PDB file of C-alpha atoms in Angstrom:
ATOM      1  CA  GLY A   1      -0.003  -0.027   0.012  1.00  0.00           C
ATOM      2  CA  ASN A   2       0.885   3.681   0.025  1.00  0.00           C
ATOM      3  CA  SER A   3       2.290   5.492   3.033  1.00  0.00           C
ATOM      4  CA  VAL A   4       4.519   8.410   3.967  1.00  0.00           C
ATOM      5  CA  THR A   5       6.935   8.593   6.865  1.00  0.00           C
ATOM      6  CA  GLN A   6       8.646  11.810   7.937  1.00  0.00           C
ATOM      7  CA  MET A   7      10.846  12.728  10.772  1.00  0.00           C
ATOM      8  CA  GLU A   8       9.294  13.614  14.035  1.00  0.00           C
ATOM      9  CA  GLY A   9       9.636  17.108  15.325  1.00  0.00           C
ATOM     10  CA  PRO A  10       9.860  19.601  16.524  1.00  0.00           C
ATOM     11  CA  VAL A  11      12.913  20.810  14.765  1.00  0.00           C
ATOM     12  CA  THR A  12      14.435  23.936  16.305  1.00  0.00           C
ATOM     13  CA  LEU A  13      16.936  25.965  14.396  1.00  0.00           C
ATOM     14  CA  SER A  14      18.531  29.387  14.557  1.00  0.00           C
ATOM     15  CA  GLU A  15      17.888  31.825  11.788  1.00  0.00           C
ATOM     16  CA  GLU A  16      20.115  31.268   8.663  1.00  0.00           C
ATOM     17  CA  ALA A  17      20.730  27.593   9.667  1.00  0.00           C
ATOM     18  CA  PHE A  18      20.466  24.793   7.109  1.00  0.00           C
ATOM     19  CA  LEU A  19      17.290  22.731   7.145  1.00  0.00           C
ATOM     20  CA  THR A  20      16.620  19.114   6.292  1.00  0.00           C
ATOM     21  CA  ILE A  21      13.368  17.378   6.929  1.00  0.00           C
ATOM     22  CA  ASN A  22      13.468  13.710   5.928  1.00  0.00           C
ATOM     23  CA  CYS A  23      10.648  11.990   4.159  1.00  0.00           C
ATOM     24  CA  THR A  24      10.441   8.454   2.813  1.00  0.00           C
ATOM     25  CA  TYR A  25       7.526   6.816   1.115  1.00  0.00           C
ATOM     26  CA  THR A  26       6.078   3.448   0.193  1.00  0.00           C
ATOM     27  CA  ALA A  27       4.041   3.298  -2.905  1.00  0.00           C
ATOM     28  CA  THR A  28       2.718   1.097  -5.626  1.00  0.00           C
ATOM     29  CA  GLY A  29       3.346   2.394  -9.116  1.00  0.00           C
ATOM     30  CA  TYR A  30       4.802   5.863  -9.714  1.00  0.00           C
ATOM     31  CA  PRO A  31       3.420   8.485  -7.357  1.00  0.00           C
ATOM     32  CA  SER A  32       3.744  12.197  -7.436  1.00  0.00           C
ATOM     33  CA  LEU A  33       5.335  13.711  -4.383  1.00  0.00           C
ATOM     34  CA  PHE A  34       4.597  16.945  -2.548  1.00  0.00           C
ATOM     35  CA  TRP A  35       5.514  19.105   0.376  1.00  0.00           C
ATOM     36  CA  TYR A  36       2.798  21.123   2.021  1.00  0.00           C
ATOM     37  CA  VAL A  37       3.210  23.770   4.728  1.00  0.00           C
ATOM     38  CA  GLN A  38       0.746  24.744   7.386  1.00  0.00           C
ATOM     39  CA  TYR A  39       1.072  28.073   9.169  1.00  0.00           C
ATOM     40  CA  PRO A  40      -0.625  28.561  12.572  1.00  0.00           C
ATOM     41  CA  GLY A  41      -4.363  28.877  12.214  1.00  0.00           C
ATOM     42  CA  GLU A  42      -4.375  28.033   8.539  1.00  0.00           C
ATOM     43  CA  GLY A  43      -4.954  25.084   6.243  1.00  0.00           C
ATOM     44  CA  LEU A  44      -2.234  23.311   4.245  1.00  0.00           C
ATOM     45  CA  GLN A  45      -0.611  25.144   1.343  1.00  0.00           C
ATOM     46  CA  LEU A  46       1.301  23.514  -1.433  1.00  0.00           C
ATOM     47  CA  LEU A  47       5.015  24.268  -1.109  1.00  0.00           C
ATOM     48  CA  LEU A  48       6.529  22.282  -3.910  1.00  0.00           C
ATOM     49  CA  LYS A  49       6.035  19.100  -5.950  1.00  0.00           C
ATOM     50  CA  ALA A  50       7.742  16.540  -8.195  1.00  0.00           C
ATOM     51  CA  THR A  51       6.112  14.182 -10.555  1.00  0.00           C
ATOM     52  CA  LYS A  52       8.792  11.700 -11.546  1.00  0.00           C
ATOM     53  CA  ALA A  53      12.105  10.259 -10.505  1.00  0.00           C
ATOM     54  CA  ASP A  54      15.038  12.761 -10.343  1.00  0.00           C
ATOM     55  CA  ASP A  55      12.720  15.750 -10.586  1.00  0.00           C
ATOM     56  CA  LYS A  56      13.603  18.591  -8.259  1.00  0.00           C
ATOM     57  CA  GLY A  57      10.767  20.701  -6.874  1.00  0.00           C
ATOM     58  CA  SER A  58      11.610  24.136  -5.553  1.00  0.00           C
ATOM     59  CA  ASN A  59       9.780  27.175  -4.154  1.00  0.00           C
ATOM     60  CA  LYS A  60      10.713  30.069  -1.775  1.00  0.00           C
ATOM     61  CA  GLY A  61      14.228  28.680  -1.341  1.00  0.00           C
ATOM     62  CA  PHE A  62      13.024  25.215  -0.421  1.00  0.00           C
ATOM     63  CA  GLU A  63      14.027  22.206  -2.507  1.00  0.00           C
ATOM     64  CA  ALA A  64      13.270  18.481  -2.644  1.00  0.00           C
ATOM     65  CA  THR A  65      14.465  15.840  -5.125  1.00  0.00           C
ATOM     66  CA  TYR A  66      12.445  12.777  -6.014  1.00  0.00           C
ATOM     67  CA  ARG A  67      14.776   9.837  -5.278  1.00  0.00           C
ATOM     68  CA  LYS A  68      13.259   6.603  -6.519  1.00  0.00           C
ATOM     69  CA  GLU A  69      16.226   4.450  -5.516  1.00  0.00           C
ATOM     70  CA  THR A  70      15.932   5.493  -1.904  1.00  0.00           C
ATOM     71  CA  THR A  71      12.186   6.194  -1.969  1.00  0.00           C
ATOM     72  CA  SER A  72      12.824   9.562  -0.439  1.00  0.00           C
ATOM     73  CA  PHE A  73      11.800  13.208  -0.928  1.00  0.00           C
ATOM     74  CA  HIS A  74      13.726  15.167   1.733  1.00  0.00           C
ATOM     75  CA  LEU A  75      13.054  18.841   2.102  1.00  0.00           C
ATOM     76  CA  GLU A  76      15.960  21.248   2.282  1.00  0.00           C
ATOM     77  CA  LYS A  77      16.561  24.963   2.664  1.00  0.00           C
ATOM     78  CA  GLY A  78      19.946  26.614   2.826  1.00  0.00           C
ATOM     79  CA  SER A  79      19.077  29.477   5.187  1.00  0.00           C
ATOM     80  CA  VAL A  80      15.888  29.426   7.189  1.00  0.00           C
ATOM     81  CA  GLN A  81      14.043  32.521   8.429  1.00  0.00           C
ATOM     82  CA  VAL A  82      11.792  33.030  11.432  1.00  0.00           C
ATOM     83  CA  SER A  83       8.908  33.302   8.979  1.00  0.00           C
ATOM     84  CA  ASP A  84       9.493  29.641   7.922  1.00  0.00           C
ATOM     85  CA  SER A  85       8.295  28.460  11.343  1.00  0.00           C
ATOM     86  CA  ALA A  86       5.350  26.159  10.444  1.00  0.00           C
ATOM     87  CA  VAL A  87       4.383  22.500  10.208  1.00  0.00           C
ATOM     88  CA  TYR A  88       5.632  20.742   7.061  1.00  0.00           C
ATOM     89  CA  PHE A  89       3.815  17.734   5.560  1.00  0.00           C
ATOM     90  CA  CYS A  90       5.192  15.308   3.038  1.00  0.00           C
ATOM     91  CA  ALA A  91       2.607  13.719   0.812  1.00  0.00           C
ATOM     92  CA  LEU A  92       2.230  11.444  -2.134  1.00  0.00           C
ATOM     93  CA  LYS A  93      -0.496  11.103  -4.769  1.00  0.00           C
ATOM     94  CA  GLY A  94      -1.157   7.572  -5.819  1.00  0.00           C
ATOM     95  CA  ASN A  95      -3.647   6.159  -8.351  1.00  0.00           C
ATOM     96  CA  PHE A  96      -7.186   7.364  -8.557  1.00  0.00           C
ATOM     97  CA  ASN A  97      -6.366  10.797  -7.201  1.00  0.00           C
ATOM     98  CA  LYS A  98      -5.746   9.584  -3.654  1.00  0.00           C
ATOM     99  CA  PHE A  99      -3.413  11.579  -1.459  1.00  0.00           C
ATOM    100  CA  TYR A 100      -1.504  10.256   1.497  1.00  0.00           C
ATOM    101  CA  PHE A 101       0.151  12.457   4.061  1.00  0.00           C
ATOM    102  CA  GLY A 102       2.828  12.058   6.715  1.00  0.00           C
ATOM    103  CA  SER A 103       2.196  13.150  10.306  1.00  0.00           C
ATOM    104  CA  GLY A 104       3.898  16.553   9.879  1.00  0.00           C
ATOM    105  CA  THR A 105       7.120  18.057  11.228  1.00  0.00           C
ATOM    106  CA  LYS A 106       6.992  21.243  13.208  1.00  0.00           C
ATOM    107  CA  LEU A 107       9.788  23.724  12.485  1.00  0.00           C
ATOM    108  CA  ASN A 108      10.673  26.435  14.971  1.00  0.00           C
ATOM    109  CA  VAL A 109      13.113  29.023  13.798  1.00  0.00           C
ATOM    110  CA  LYS A 110      14.616  31.322  16.468  1.00  0.00           C
ATOM    111  CA  PRO A 111      16.057  34.770  15.775  1.00  0.00           C
TER     112      PRO A 111
ATOM    113  CA  GLU B   1     -14.077  34.917  -2.887  1.00  0.00           C
ATOM    114  CA  THR B   2     -11.412  32.661  -4.196  1.00  0.00           C
ATOM    115  CA  GLY B   3      -9.958  29.333  -3.075  1.00  0.00           C
ATOM    116  CA  VAL B   4     -11.568  26.995  -0.598  1.00  0.00           C
ATOM    117  CA  THR B   5     -13.722  28.500   2.171  1.00  0.00           C
ATOM    118  CA  GLN B   6     -14.736  26.645   5.267  1.00  0.00           C
ATOM    119  CA  THR B   7     -17.327  27.677   7.852  1.00  0.00           C
ATOM    120  CA  PRO B   8     -17.564  27.904  10.779  1.00  0.00           C
ATOM    121  CA  ARG B   9     -13.866  28.278  11.691  1.00  0.00           C
ATOM    122  CA  HIS B  10     -14.548  27.200  15.291  1.00  0.00           C
ATOM    123  CA  LEU B  11     -17.353  25.042  16.614  1.00  0.00           C
ATOM    124  CA  VAL B  12     -18.030  23.799  20.163  1.00  0.00           C
ATOM    125  CA  MET B  13     -20.798  21.223  20.540  1.00  0.00           C
ATOM    126  CA  GLY B  14     -22.197  18.820  23.097  1.00  0.00           C
ATOM    127  CA  MET B  15     -22.378  15.125  22.403  1.00  0.00           C
ATOM    128  CA  THR B  16     -26.127  15.306  21.742  1.00  0.00           C
ATOM    129  CA  ASN B  17     -26.026  18.240  19.310  1.00  0.00           C
ATOM    130  CA  LYS B  18     -26.427  18.233  15.611  1.00  0.00           C
ATOM    131  CA  LYS B  19     -24.339  20.606  13.565  1.00  0.00           C
ATOM    132  CA  SER B  20     -22.848  20.902  10.113  1.00  0.00           C
ATOM    133  CA  LEU B  21     -19.560  22.018   8.576  1.00  0.00           C
ATOM    134  CA  LYS B  22     -19.623  23.717   5.242  1.00  0.00           C
ATOM    135  CA  CYS B  23     -17.013  23.923   2.499  1.00  0.00           C
ATOM    136  CA  GLU B  24     -17.210  25.870  -0.727  1.00  0.00           C
ATOM    137  CA  GLN B  25     -14.642  26.059  -3.523  1.00  0.00           C
ATOM    138  CA  HIS B  26     -14.414  28.651  -6.295  1.00  0.00           C
ATOM    139  CA  LEU B  27     -11.692  26.970  -8.294  1.00  0.00           C
ATOM    140  CA  GLY B  28     -13.662  25.038 -10.775  1.00  0.00           C
ATOM    141  CA  HIS B  29     -12.498  21.784  -9.280  1.00  0.00           C
ATOM    142  CA  ASN B  30     -14.535  18.604  -9.557  1.00  0.00           C
ATOM    143  CA  ALA B  31     -13.180  16.554  -6.639  1.00  0.00           C
ATOM    144  CA  MET B  32     -13.718  17.423  -2.939  1.00  0.00           C
ATOM    145  CA  TYR B  33     -12.346  15.856   0.176  1.00  0.00           C
ATOM    146  CA  TRP B  34     -12.806  15.847   3.992  1.00  0.00           C
ATOM    147  CA  TYR B  35      -9.686  15.227   6.127  1.00  0.00           C
ATOM    148  CA  LYS B  36      -9.407  14.994   9.894  1.00  0.00           C
ATOM    149  CA  GLN B  37      -6.285  16.453  11.505  1.00  0.00           C
ATOM    150  CA  SER B  38      -5.489  15.360  15.032  1.00  0.00           C
ATOM    151  CA  ALA B  39      -2.394  16.222  16.998  1.00  0.00           C
ATOM    152  CA  LYS B  40       0.667  14.103  16.167  1.00  0.00           C
ATOM    153  CA  LYS B  41      -1.174  11.941  13.709  1.00  0.00           C
ATOM    154  CA  PRO B  42      -1.100  11.809   9.919  1.00  0.00           C
ATOM    155  CA  LEU B  43      -4.013  13.514   8.196  1.00  0.00           C
ATOM    156  CA  GLU B  44      -6.830  11.097   7.977  1.00  0.00           C
ATOM    157  CA  LEU B  45      -8.761  10.986   4.741  1.00  0.00           C
ATOM    158  CA  MET B  46     -12.453  10.672   5.541  1.00  0.00           C
ATOM    159  CA  PHE B  47     -14.420  11.150   2.351  1.00  0.00           C
ATOM    160  CA  VAL B  48     -13.834  11.825  -1.283  1.00  0.00           C
ATOM    161  CA  TYR B  49     -16.345  13.083  -3.856  1.00  0.00           C
ATOM    162  CA  ASN B  50     -15.618  13.040  -7.551  1.00  0.00           C
ATOM    163  CA  PHE B  51     -18.127  14.825  -9.728  1.00  0.00           C
ATOM    164  CA  LYS B  52     -20.544  14.880  -6.762  1.00  0.00           C
ATOM    165  CA  GLU B  53     -20.357  11.137  -6.348  1.00  0.00           C
ATOM    166  CA  GLN B  54     -18.856   9.677  -3.229  1.00  0.00           C
ATOM    167  CA  THR B  55     -15.925   7.505  -4.138  1.00  0.00           C
ATOM    168  CA  GLU B  56     -14.232   6.985  -0.800  1.00  0.00           C
ATOM    169  CA  ASN B  57     -15.516   6.388   2.654  1.00  0.00           C
ATOM    170  CA  ASN B  58     -12.484   5.586   4.727  1.00  0.00           C
ATOM    171  CA  SER B  59     -14.283   3.563   7.477  1.00  0.00           C
ATOM    172  CA  VAL B  60     -15.686   6.723   8.988  1.00  0.00           C
ATOM    173  CA  PRO B  61     -18.292   6.279  11.771  1.00  0.00           C
ATOM    174  CA  SER B  62     -21.875   6.935  10.776  1.00  0.00           C
ATOM    175  CA  ARG B  63     -22.113   9.940  13.202  1.00  0.00           C
ATOM    176  CA  PHE B  64     -20.264  11.791  10.371  1.00  0.00           C
ATOM    177  CA  SER B  65     -22.506  12.156   7.312  1.00  0.00           C
ATOM    178  CA  PRO B  66     -21.193  13.980   4.223  1.00  0.00           C
ATOM    179  CA  GLU B  67     -23.245  15.668   1.566  1.00  0.00           C
ATOM    180  CA  CYS B  68     -22.124  17.040  -1.775  1.00  0.00           C
ATOM    181  CA  PRO B  69     -25.002  18.779  -3.582  1.00  0.00           C
ATOM    182  CA  ASN B  70     -22.796  20.045  -6.389  1.00  0.00           C
ATOM    183  CA  SER B  71     -19.169  20.210  -7.347  1.00  0.00           C
ATOM    184  CA  SER B  72     -18.621  23.456  -5.487  1.00  0.00           C
ATOM    185  CA  HIS B  73     -20.147  22.650  -2.075  1.00  0.00           C
ATOM    186  CA  LEU B  74     -19.411  19.974   0.472  1.00  0.00           C
ATOM    187  CA  PHE B  75     -20.968  19.486   3.885  1.00  0.00           C
ATOM    188  CA  LEU B  76     -20.145  17.380   6.916  1.00  0.00           C
ATOM    189  CA  HIS B  77     -23.147  16.765   9.119  1.00  0.00           C
ATOM    190  CA  LEU B  78     -22.300  15.899  12.708  1.00  0.00           C
ATOM    191  CA  HIS B  79     -24.530  14.144  15.264  1.00  0.00           C
ATOM    192  CA  THR B  80     -23.941  12.446  18.624  1.00  0.00           C
ATOM    193  CA  LEU B  81     -20.221  12.985  18.422  1.00  0.00           C
ATOM    194  CA  GLN B  82     -17.684  11.794  20.990  1.00  0.00           C
ATOM    195  CA  PRO B  83     -14.973  13.913  22.703  1.00  0.00           C
ATOM    196  CA  GLU B  84     -12.320  12.024  20.667  1.00  0.00           C
ATOM    197  CA  ASP B  85     -13.837  13.557  17.533  1.00  0.00           C
ATOM    198  CA  SER B  86     -12.420  16.898  18.574  1.00  0.00           C
ATOM    199  CA  ALA B  87      -9.963  17.841  15.800  1.00  0.00           C
ATOM    200  CA  LEU B  88      -9.364  20.188  12.907  1.00  0.00           C
ATOM    201  CA  TYR B  89     -11.515  19.194   9.940  1.00  0.00           C
ATOM    202  CA  LEU B  90     -10.012  20.227   6.617  1.00  0.00           C
ATOM    203  CA  CYS B  91     -11.775  20.455   3.328  1.00  0.00           C
ATOM    204  CA  ALA B  92      -9.781  20.253   0.072  1.00  0.00           C
ATOM    205  CA  SER B  93     -10.496  20.205  -3.629  1.00  0.00           C
ATOM    206  CA  SER B  94      -8.658  19.218  -6.757  1.00  0.00           C
ATOM    207  CA  HIS B  95      -9.179  18.899 -10.438  1.00  0.00           C
ATOM    208  CA  LEU B  96      -9.905  15.289 -11.353  1.00  0.00           C
ATOM    209  CA  LEU B  97      -8.450  14.276 -14.653  1.00  0.00           C
ATOM    210  CA  ALA B  98      -9.198  11.144 -16.567  1.00  0.00           C
ATOM    211  CA  GLY B  99      -7.077   8.101 -16.113  1.00  0.00           C
ATOM    212  CA  ARG B 100      -5.516   6.276 -13.218  1.00  0.00           C
ATOM    213  CA  SER B 101      -2.729   8.730 -12.612  1.00  0.00           C
ATOM    214  CA  SER B 102      -3.314  12.365 -13.439  1.00  0.00           C
ATOM    215  CA  GLY B 103       0.104  13.908 -13.054  1.00  0.00           C
ATOM    216  CA  ALA B 104       0.850  16.441 -10.384  1.00  0.00           C
ATOM    217  CA  ASN B 105      -2.763  17.186  -9.702  1.00  0.00           C
ATOM    218  CA  VAL B 106      -2.629  19.084  -6.409  1.00  0.00           C
ATOM    219  CA  LEU B 107      -4.900  19.533  -3.459  1.00  0.00           C
ATOM    220  CA  THR B 108      -6.030  22.985  -2.410  1.00  0.00           C
ATOM    221  CA  PHE B 109      -7.087  23.189   1.253  1.00  0.00           C
ATOM    222  CA  GLY B 110      -9.376  25.408   3.176  1.00  0.00           C
ATOM    223  CA  ALA B 111      -8.369  26.917   6.520  1.00  0.00           C
ATOM    224  CA  GLY B 112     -10.250  24.231   8.480  1.00  0.00           C
ATOM    225  CA  SER B 113     -12.967  24.074  11.048  1.00  0.00           C
ATOM    226  CA  ARG B 114     -11.734  23.543  14.592  1.00  0.00           C
ATOM    227  CA  LEU B 115     -14.235  21.216  16.333  1.00  0.00           C
ATOM    228  CA  THR B 116     -14.429  20.754  20.108  1.00  0.00           C
ATOM    229  CA  VAL B 117     -16.832  18.111  21.435  1.00  0.00           C
ATOM    230  CA  LEU B 118     -17.656  18.516  25.135  1.00  0.00           C
TER     231      LEU B 118
END
């Protein structure tokens, strides 16, 4: 079946530090992969996506590369800001338009 | 209004009450979803509607009753809930394309309805 596993948080970093949030998946077929972000009091927003192996999704300084050989889609950012503090969700879209989400990783960035 | 709008944003109800959550999307999407978000748990898919037809009921208790009168509106009717049903209920929509796998079709979420059952 399909599932997503991401690192437990919270992750606490100082401003301008390097960020990595790990995400691995199990899927049948060839899923599309996503990172969503949830700011306090809001719903989830799409951050970036990748549709096939070796694709790199990027947005707002965040990047993630679709690694089929390691079934991973780790989120990275070279220099985080306080405004990046949020909960980050890794997700995959399998067949028949079904989406599967991880449990979320809370990021706290301190000035 | 644009995007996906959910009302009410906050709801407190007793176990014997009957209430409804409403979701409306202005994106021209034809698939709508209800998710439940509880602390430290993955998002739980509850229901999926494609072209107004329910295509997924993820073993949700009957005290949750969805209704999709058209492709733009989705309701979640609540009755005789339990305290463990307290959570953030998220509505989402997407464009459903033909075929088993429709590329990077993305979900657009509403801000959620925070439900507290006393």
